[in-house]
mmCIF file of C-alpha atoms in Angstrom:
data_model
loop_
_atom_site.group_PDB
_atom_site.id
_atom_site.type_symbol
_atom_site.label_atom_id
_atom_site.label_comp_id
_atom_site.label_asym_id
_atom_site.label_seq_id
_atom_site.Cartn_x
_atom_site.Cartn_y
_atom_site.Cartn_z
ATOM 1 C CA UNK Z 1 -37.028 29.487 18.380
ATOM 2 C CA UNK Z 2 -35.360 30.101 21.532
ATOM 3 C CA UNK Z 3 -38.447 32.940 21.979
ATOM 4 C CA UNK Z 4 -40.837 30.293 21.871
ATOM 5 C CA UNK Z 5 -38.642 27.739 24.130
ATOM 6 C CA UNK Z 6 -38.759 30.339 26.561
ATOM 7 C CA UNK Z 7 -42.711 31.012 26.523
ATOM 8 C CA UNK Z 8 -42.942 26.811 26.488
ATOM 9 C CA UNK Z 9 -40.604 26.774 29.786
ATOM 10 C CA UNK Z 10 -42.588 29.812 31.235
ATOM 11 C CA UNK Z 11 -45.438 27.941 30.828
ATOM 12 C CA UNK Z 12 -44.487 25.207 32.410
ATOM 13 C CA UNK Z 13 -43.030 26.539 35.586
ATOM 14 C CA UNK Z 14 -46.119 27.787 36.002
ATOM 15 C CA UNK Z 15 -47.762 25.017 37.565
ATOM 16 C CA UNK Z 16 -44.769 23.506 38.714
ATOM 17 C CA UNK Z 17 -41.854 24.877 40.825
ATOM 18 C CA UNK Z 18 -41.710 22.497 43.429
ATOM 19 C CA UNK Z 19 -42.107 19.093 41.523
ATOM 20 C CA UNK Z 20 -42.887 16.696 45.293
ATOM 21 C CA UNK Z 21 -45.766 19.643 45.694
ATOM 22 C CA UNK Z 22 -46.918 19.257 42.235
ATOM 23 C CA UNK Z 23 -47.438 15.282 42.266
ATOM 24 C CA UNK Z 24 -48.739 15.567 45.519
ATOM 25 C CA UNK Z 25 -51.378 17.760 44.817
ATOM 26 C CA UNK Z 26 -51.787 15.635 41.638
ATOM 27 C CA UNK Z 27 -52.566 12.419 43.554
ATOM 28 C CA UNK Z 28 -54.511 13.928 46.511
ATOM 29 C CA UNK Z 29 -57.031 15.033 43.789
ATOM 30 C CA UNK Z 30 -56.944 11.704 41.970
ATOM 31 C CA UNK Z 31 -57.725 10.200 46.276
ATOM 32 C CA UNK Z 32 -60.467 12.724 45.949
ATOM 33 C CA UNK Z 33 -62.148 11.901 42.942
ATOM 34 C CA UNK Z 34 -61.983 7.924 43.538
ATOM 35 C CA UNK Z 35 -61.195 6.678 46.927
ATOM 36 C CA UNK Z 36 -63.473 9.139 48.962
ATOM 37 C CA UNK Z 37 -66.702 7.991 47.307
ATOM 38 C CA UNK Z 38 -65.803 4.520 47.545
ATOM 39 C CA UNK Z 39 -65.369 4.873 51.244
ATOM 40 C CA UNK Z 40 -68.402 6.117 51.247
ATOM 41 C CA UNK Z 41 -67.111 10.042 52.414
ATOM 42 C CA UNK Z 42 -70.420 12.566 52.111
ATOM 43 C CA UNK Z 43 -70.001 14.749 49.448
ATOM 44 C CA UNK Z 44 -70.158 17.696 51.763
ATOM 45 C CA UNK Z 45 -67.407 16.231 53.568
ATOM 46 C CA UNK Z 46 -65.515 15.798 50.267
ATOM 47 C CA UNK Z 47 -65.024 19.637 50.242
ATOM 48 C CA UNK Z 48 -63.160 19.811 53.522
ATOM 49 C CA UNK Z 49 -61.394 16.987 53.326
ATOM 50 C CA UNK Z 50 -59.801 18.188 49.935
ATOM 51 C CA UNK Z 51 -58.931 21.319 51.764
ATOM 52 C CA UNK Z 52 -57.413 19.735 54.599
ATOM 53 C CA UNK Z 53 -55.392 17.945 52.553
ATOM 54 C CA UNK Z 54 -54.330 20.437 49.950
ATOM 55 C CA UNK Z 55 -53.475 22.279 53.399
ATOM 56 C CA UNK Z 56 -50.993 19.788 54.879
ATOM 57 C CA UNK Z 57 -49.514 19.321 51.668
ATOM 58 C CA UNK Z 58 -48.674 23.031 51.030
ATOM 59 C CA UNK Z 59 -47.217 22.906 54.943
ATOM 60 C CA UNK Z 60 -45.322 19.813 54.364
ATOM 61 C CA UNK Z 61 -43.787 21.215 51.183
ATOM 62 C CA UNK Z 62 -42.465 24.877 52.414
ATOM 63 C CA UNK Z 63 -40.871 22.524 55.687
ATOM 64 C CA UNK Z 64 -39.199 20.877 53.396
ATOM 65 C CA UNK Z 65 -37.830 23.350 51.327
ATOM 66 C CA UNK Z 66 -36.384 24.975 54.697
ATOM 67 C CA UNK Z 67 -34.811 21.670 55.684
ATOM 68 C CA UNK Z 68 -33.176 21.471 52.476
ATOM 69 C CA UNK Z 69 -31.869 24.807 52.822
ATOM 70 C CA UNK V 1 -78.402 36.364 41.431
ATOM 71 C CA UNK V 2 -76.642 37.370 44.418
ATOM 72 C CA UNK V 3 -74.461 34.108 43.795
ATOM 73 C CA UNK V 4 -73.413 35.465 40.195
ATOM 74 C CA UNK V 5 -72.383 39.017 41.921
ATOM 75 C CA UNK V 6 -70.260 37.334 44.377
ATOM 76 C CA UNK V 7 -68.581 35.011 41.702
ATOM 77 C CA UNK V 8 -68.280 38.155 39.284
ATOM 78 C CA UNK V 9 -66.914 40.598 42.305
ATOM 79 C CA UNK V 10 -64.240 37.934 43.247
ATOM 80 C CA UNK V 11 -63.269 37.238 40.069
ATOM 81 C CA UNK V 12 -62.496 41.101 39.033
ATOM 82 C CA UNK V 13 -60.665 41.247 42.396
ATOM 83 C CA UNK V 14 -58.344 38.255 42.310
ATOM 84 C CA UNK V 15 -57.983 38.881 38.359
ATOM 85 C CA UNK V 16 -56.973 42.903 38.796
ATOM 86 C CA UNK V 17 -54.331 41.634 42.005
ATOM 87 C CA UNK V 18 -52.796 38.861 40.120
ATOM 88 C CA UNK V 19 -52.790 41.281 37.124
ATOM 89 C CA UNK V 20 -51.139 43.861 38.739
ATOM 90 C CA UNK V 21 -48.459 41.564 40.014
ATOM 91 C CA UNK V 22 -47.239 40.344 36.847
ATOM 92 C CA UNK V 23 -47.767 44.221 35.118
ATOM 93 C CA UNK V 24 -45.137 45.359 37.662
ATOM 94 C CA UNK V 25 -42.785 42.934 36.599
ATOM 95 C CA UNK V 26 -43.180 43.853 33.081
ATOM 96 C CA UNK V 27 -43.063 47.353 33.550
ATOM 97 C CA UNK V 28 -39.827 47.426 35.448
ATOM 98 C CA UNK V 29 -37.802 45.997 32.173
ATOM 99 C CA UNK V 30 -39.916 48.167 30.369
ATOM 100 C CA UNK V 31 -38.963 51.433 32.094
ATOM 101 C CA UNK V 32 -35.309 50.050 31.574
ATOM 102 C CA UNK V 33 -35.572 49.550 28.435
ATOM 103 C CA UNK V 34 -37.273 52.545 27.137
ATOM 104 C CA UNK V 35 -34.658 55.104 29.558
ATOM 105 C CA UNK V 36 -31.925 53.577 28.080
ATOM 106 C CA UNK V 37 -32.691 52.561 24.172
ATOM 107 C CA UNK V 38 -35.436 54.892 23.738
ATOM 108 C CA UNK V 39 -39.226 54.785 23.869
ATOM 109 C CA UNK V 40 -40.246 54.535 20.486
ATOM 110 C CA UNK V 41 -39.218 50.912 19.716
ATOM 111 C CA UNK V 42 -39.794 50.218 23.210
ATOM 112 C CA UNK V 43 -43.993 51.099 23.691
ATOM 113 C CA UNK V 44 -44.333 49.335 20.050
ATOM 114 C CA UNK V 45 -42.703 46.423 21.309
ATOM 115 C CA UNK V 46 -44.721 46.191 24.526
ATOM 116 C CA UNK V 47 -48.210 47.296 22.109
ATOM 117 C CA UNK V 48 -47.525 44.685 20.295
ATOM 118 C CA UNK V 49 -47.227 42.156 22.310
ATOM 119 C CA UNK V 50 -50.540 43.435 24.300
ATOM 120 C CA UNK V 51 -52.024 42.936 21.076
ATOM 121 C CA UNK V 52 -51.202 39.302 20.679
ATOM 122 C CA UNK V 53 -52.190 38.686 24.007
ATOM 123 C CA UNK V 54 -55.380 40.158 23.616
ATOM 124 C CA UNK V 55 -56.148 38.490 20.629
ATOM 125 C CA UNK V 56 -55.249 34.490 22.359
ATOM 126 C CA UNK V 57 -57.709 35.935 24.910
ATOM 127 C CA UNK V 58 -60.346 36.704 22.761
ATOM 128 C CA UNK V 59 -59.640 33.223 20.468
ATOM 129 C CA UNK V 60 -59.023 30.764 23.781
ATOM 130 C CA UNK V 61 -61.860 32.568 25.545
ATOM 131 C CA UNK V 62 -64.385 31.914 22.788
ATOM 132 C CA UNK V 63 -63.595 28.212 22.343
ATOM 133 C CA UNK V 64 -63.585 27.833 26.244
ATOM 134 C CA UNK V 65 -67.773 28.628 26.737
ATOM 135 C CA UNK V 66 -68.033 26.184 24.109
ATOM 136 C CA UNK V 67 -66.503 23.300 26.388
ATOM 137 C CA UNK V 68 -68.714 21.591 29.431
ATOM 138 C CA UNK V 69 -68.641 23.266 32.524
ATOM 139 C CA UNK V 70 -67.793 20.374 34.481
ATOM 140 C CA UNK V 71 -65.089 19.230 32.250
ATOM 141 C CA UNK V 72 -63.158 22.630 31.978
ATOM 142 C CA UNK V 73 -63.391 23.155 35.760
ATOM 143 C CA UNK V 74 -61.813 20.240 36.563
ATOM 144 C CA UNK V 75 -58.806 20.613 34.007
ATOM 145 C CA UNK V 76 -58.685 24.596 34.528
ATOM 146 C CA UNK V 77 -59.340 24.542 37.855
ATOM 147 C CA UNK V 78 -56.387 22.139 38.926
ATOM 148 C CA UNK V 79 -54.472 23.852 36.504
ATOM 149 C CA UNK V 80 -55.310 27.051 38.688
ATOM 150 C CA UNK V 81 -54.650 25.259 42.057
ATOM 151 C CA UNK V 82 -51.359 24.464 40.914
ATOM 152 C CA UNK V 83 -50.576 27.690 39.902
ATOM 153 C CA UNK V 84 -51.789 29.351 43.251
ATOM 154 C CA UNK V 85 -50.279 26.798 45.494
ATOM 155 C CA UNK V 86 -46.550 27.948 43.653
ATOM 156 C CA UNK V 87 -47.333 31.443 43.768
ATOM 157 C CA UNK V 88 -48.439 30.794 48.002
ATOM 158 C CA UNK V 89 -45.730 28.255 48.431
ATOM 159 C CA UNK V 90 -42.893 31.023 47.129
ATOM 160 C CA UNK V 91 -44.589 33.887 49.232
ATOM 161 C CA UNK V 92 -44.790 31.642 52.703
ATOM 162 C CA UNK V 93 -41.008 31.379 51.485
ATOM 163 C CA UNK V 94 -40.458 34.571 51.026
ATOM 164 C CA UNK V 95 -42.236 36.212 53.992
ATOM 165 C CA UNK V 96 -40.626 34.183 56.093
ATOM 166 C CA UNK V 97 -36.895 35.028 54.780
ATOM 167 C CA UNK V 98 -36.161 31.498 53.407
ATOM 168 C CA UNK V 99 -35.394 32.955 49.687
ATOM 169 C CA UNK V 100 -35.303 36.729 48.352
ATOM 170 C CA UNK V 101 -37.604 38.783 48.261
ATOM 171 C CA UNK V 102 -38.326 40.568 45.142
ATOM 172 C CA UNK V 103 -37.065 43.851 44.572
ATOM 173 C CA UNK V 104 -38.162 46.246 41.294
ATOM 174 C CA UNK V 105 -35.675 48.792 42.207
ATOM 175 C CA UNK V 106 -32.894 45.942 41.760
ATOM 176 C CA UNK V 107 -34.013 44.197 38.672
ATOM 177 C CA UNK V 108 -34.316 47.731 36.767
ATOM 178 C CA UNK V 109 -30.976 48.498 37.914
ATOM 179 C CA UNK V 110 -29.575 45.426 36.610
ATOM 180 C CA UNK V 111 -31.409 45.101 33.818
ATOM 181 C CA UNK V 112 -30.028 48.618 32.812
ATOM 182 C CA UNK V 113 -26.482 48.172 33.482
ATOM 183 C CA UNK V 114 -26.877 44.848 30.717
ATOM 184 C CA UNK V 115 -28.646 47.441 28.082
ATOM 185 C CA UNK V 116 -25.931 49.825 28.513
ATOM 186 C CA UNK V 117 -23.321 46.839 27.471
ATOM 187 C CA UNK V 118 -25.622 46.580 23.601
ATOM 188 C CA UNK V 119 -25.081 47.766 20.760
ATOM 189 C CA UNK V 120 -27.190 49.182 17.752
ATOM 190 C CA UNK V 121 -29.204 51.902 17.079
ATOM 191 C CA UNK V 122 -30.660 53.557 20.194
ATOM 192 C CA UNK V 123 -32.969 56.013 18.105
ATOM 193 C CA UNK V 124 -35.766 56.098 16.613
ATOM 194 C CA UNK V 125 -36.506 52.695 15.334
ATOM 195 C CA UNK V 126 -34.397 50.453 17.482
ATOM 196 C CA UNK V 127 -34.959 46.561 17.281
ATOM 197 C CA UNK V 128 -33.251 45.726 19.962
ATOM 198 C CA UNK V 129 -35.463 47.834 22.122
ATOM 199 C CA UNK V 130 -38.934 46.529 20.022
ATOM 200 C CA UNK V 131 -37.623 42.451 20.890
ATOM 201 C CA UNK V 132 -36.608 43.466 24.416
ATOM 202 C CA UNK V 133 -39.970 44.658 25.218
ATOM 203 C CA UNK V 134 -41.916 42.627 23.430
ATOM 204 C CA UNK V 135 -40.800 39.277 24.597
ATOM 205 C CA UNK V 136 -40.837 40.789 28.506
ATOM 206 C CA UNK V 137 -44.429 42.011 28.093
ATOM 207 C CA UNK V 138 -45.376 38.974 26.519
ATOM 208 C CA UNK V 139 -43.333 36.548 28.914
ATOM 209 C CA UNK V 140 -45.355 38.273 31.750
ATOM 210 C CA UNK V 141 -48.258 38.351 29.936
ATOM 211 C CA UNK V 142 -48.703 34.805 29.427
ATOM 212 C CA UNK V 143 -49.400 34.615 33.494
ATOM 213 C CA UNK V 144 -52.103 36.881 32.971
ATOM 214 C CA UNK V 145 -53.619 35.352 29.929
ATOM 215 C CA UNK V 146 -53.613 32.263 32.192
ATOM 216 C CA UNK V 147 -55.195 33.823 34.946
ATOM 217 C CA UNK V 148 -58.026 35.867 32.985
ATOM 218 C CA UNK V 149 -58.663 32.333 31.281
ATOM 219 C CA UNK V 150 -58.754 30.029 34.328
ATOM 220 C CA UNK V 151 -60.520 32.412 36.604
ATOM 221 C CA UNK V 152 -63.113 32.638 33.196
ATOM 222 C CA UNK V 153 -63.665 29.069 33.776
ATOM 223 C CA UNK V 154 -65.025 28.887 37.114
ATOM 224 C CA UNK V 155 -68.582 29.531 35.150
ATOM 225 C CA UNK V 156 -70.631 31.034 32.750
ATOM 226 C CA UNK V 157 -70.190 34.972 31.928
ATOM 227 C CA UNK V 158 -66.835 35.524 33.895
ATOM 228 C CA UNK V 159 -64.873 35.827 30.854
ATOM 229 C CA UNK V 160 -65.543 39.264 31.171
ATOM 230 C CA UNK V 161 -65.386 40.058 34.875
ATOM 231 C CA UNK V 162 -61.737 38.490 34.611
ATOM 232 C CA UNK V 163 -60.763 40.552 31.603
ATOM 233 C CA UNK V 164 -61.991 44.056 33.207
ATOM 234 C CA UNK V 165 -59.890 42.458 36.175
ATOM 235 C CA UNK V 166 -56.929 42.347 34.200
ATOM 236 C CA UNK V 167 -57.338 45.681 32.063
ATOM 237 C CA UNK V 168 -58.211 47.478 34.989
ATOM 238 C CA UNK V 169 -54.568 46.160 36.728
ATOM 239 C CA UNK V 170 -52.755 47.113 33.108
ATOM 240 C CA UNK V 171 -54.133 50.677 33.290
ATOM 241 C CA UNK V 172 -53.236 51.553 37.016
ATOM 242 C CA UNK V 173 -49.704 50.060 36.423
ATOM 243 C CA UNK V 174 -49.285 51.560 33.290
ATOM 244 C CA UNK V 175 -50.273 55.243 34.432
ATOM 245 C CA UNK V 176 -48.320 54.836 37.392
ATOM 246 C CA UNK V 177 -45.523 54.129 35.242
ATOM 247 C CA UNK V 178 -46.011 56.941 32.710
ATOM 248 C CA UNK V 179 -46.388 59.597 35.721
ATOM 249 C CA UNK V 180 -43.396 58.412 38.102
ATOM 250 C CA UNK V 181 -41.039 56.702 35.316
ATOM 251 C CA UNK V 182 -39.338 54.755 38.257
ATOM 252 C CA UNK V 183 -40.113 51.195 38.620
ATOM 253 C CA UNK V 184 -43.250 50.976 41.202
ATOM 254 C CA UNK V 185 -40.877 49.461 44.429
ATOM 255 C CA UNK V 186 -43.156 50.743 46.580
ATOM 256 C CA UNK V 187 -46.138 48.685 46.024
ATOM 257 C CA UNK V 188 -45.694 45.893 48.365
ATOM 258 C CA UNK V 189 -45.719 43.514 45.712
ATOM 259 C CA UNK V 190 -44.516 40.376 47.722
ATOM 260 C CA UNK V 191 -47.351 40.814 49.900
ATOM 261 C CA UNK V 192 -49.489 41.115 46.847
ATOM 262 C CA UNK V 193 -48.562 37.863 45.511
ATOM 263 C CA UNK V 194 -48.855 36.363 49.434
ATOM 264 C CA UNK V 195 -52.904 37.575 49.174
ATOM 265 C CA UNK V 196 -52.903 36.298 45.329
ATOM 266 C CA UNK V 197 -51.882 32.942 46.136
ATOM 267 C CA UNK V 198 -54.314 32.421 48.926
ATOM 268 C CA UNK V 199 -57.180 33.927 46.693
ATOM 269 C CA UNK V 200 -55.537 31.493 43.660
ATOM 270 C CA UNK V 201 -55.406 28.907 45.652
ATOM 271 C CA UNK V 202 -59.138 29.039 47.479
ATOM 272 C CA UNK V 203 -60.547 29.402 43.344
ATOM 273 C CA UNK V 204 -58.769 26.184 42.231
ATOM 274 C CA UNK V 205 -59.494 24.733 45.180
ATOM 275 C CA UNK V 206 -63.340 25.443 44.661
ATOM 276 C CA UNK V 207 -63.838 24.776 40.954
ATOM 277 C CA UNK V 208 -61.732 21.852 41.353
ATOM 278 C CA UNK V 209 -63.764 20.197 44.007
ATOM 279 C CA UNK V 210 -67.267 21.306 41.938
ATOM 280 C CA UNK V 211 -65.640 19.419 38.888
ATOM 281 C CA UNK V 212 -65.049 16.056 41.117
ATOM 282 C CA UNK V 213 -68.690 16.155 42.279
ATOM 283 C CA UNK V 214 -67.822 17.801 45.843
ATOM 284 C CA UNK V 215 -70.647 19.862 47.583
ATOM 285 C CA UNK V 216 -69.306 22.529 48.863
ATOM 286 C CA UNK V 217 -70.936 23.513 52.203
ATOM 287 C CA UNK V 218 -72.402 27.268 51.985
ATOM 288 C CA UNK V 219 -72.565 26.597 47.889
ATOM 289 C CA UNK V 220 -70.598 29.883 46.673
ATOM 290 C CA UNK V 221 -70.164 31.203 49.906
ATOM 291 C CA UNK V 222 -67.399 28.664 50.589
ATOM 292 C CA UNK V 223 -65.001 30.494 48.611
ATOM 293 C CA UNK V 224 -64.728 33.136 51.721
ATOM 294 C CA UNK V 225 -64.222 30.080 53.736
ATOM 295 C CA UNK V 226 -61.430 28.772 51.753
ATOM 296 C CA UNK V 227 -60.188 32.493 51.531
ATOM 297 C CA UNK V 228 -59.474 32.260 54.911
ATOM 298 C CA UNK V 229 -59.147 29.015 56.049
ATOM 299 C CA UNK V 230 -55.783 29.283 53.229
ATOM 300 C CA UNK V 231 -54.760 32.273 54.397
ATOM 301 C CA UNK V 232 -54.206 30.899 58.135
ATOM 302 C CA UNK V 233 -52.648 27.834 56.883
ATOM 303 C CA UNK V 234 -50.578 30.287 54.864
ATOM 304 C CA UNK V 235 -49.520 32.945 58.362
ATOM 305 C CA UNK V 236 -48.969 29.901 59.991
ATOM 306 C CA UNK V 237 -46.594 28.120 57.944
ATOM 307 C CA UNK V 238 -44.692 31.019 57.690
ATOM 308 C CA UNK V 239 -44.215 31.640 61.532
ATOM 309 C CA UNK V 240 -43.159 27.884 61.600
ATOM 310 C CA UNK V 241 -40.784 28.404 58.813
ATOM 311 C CA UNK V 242 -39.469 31.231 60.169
ATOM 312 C CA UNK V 243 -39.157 29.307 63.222
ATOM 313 C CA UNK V 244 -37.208 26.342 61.806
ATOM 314 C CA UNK V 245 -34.883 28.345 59.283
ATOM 315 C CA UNK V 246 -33.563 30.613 62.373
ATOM 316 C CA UNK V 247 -32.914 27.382 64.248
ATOM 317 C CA UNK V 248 -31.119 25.521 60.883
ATOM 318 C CA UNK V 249 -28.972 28.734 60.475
ATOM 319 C CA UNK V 250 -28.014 29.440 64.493
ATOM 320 C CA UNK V 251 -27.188 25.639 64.203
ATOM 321 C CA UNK V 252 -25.110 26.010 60.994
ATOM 322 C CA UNK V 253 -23.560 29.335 62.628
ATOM 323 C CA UNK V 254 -22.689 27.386 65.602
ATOM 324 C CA UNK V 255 -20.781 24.202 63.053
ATOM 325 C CA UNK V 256 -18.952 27.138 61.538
ATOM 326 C CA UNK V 257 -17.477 28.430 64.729
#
């Protein structure tokens, strides 16, 4: 049991280790998906965009973490 | 068909490195394990748990080429965005002295010094030594499983480009282990997971964006471009963080005083 508990928790902390990174991410690629089309964003520019903002998010989150520090 | 070498080359590449990373780790509580209760219940432990994990690869893998592209990549592929971002977001940390780095020669020192404190039989067929390395191997195998499935996913026929990736990685760690029975310290292994999370990160980022209908400038070719467009993001959020967390401590220093 507590071998399985371990594998479930491994699991998880696989994708998330830094939960505000985590939802971020999450809702940047929901923005993605639904708002960008709507606004009428070229696909091509879809691809950057996403980038860029995947970008600031990971910089945002490691700033954080050293101002918590 | 050039496009299917790149995606196939890439794949072995960031599959072998990410491989290799998690291998380490599993080795070094191997080796520990194995000097100090033995090796016989020790290498069955860790066989048997390759064996499981070769077998959810084989079952997992199957049912996966049975799923819609489209749909898997955008599941797996945030999945594997997540994953790299972590592994990138702990290096930038890392590199840039905010937490620990991680040190083999440490972990197999401490993880001795607890073995030494057990009891039971220590030859021949020792249990304790069998459960110790079979949940470690399989612990740290349940990254790689991960990996070899999610980088798999990016499109038809990589199932095996990933595996060979990740059998490759399990072979050079494993005779490097067998012919220098030390943990392997000196592979720079936190720089290894630095370039893993960047080449992590660019594949999520791609198969991701393919699944939400993005066209990716340069088709294929734009993996390269994330490659390094993450990889500067990455140097220079560590010089920044470096920056700030010698200014936070001087200031701290300074309160102290």
């Amino acid at each position: 049991m507590s071998g399985a508990k371990a594998i479930l928790k491994k699991v998880f902390r696989l994708f998330v280790d830094d939960a505000f990174l985590a939802v971020a991410v999450l809702f940047w690629l929901i923005v993605v998906w639904l708002l960008l089309p709507w606004i009428l964003v070229p696909a091509t520019w879809r691809g950057v965009t996403l980038f860029l903002g995947l970008a600031i998010l990971l910089l945002g989150s490691v700033l954080l973490r050293v101002r918590k520090h | 068909m050039l496009f299917d070498w790149i995606q196939a080359g890439s794949t072995v590449v960031a599959a072998f490195l990410a491989s290799t990373v998690e291998f380490i780790e599993a080795l070094t509580v191997v080796l520990a394990v194995g000097t100090v209760r033995g090796w016989r219940g020790t290498l069955l432990g860790s066989g048997a748990a390759v064996g499981v994990l070769l077998l959810v690869v084989a079952l997992l893998g199957s049912a996966l080429t049975r799923i819609p592209l489209d749909a898997i990549r955008v599941v797996v592929g945030t999945l594997l965005l997540l994953f790299g971002l972590r592994w990138l977001h702990k290096a930038i940390l890392r590199g840039a002295g905010v937490i620990a780095r991680h040190d083999e020669a440490k972990i197999y020192t401490r993880e001795q010094q607890a073995l030494r404190g057990m009891t039971g039989n220590a030859d021949g067929w020792d249990k304790v030594a069998f459960a110790l390395a079979f949940k470690s191997v399989l612990l740290e195998g349940t990254e790689v499983v991960f990996i070899v499935l999610a980088l798999a996913a990016g499109g038809a026929g990589l199932l095996w480009p990933a595996s060979i990736g990740a059998l490759a990685a399990l072979a050079v760690v494993g005779l490097l282990g067998f012919a220098i029975h030390r943990p392997l310290s000196r592979i720079p292994e936190n720089t290894l997971k630095f370039v893993v999370g960047v080449l992590l990160s660019a594949f999520g980022t791609f198969w991701t964006g393919e699944g939400l209908g993005v066209l990716w400038p340069g088709g294929d070719w734009a993996i390269g471009g994330l490659v390094a467009g993450y990889l500067i993001v990455a140097c220079v959020a560590v010089a920044l963080c470096r920056q700030r967390f010698g200014a936070v401590s001087h200031a701290r220093m300074g309160n102290e005083s």
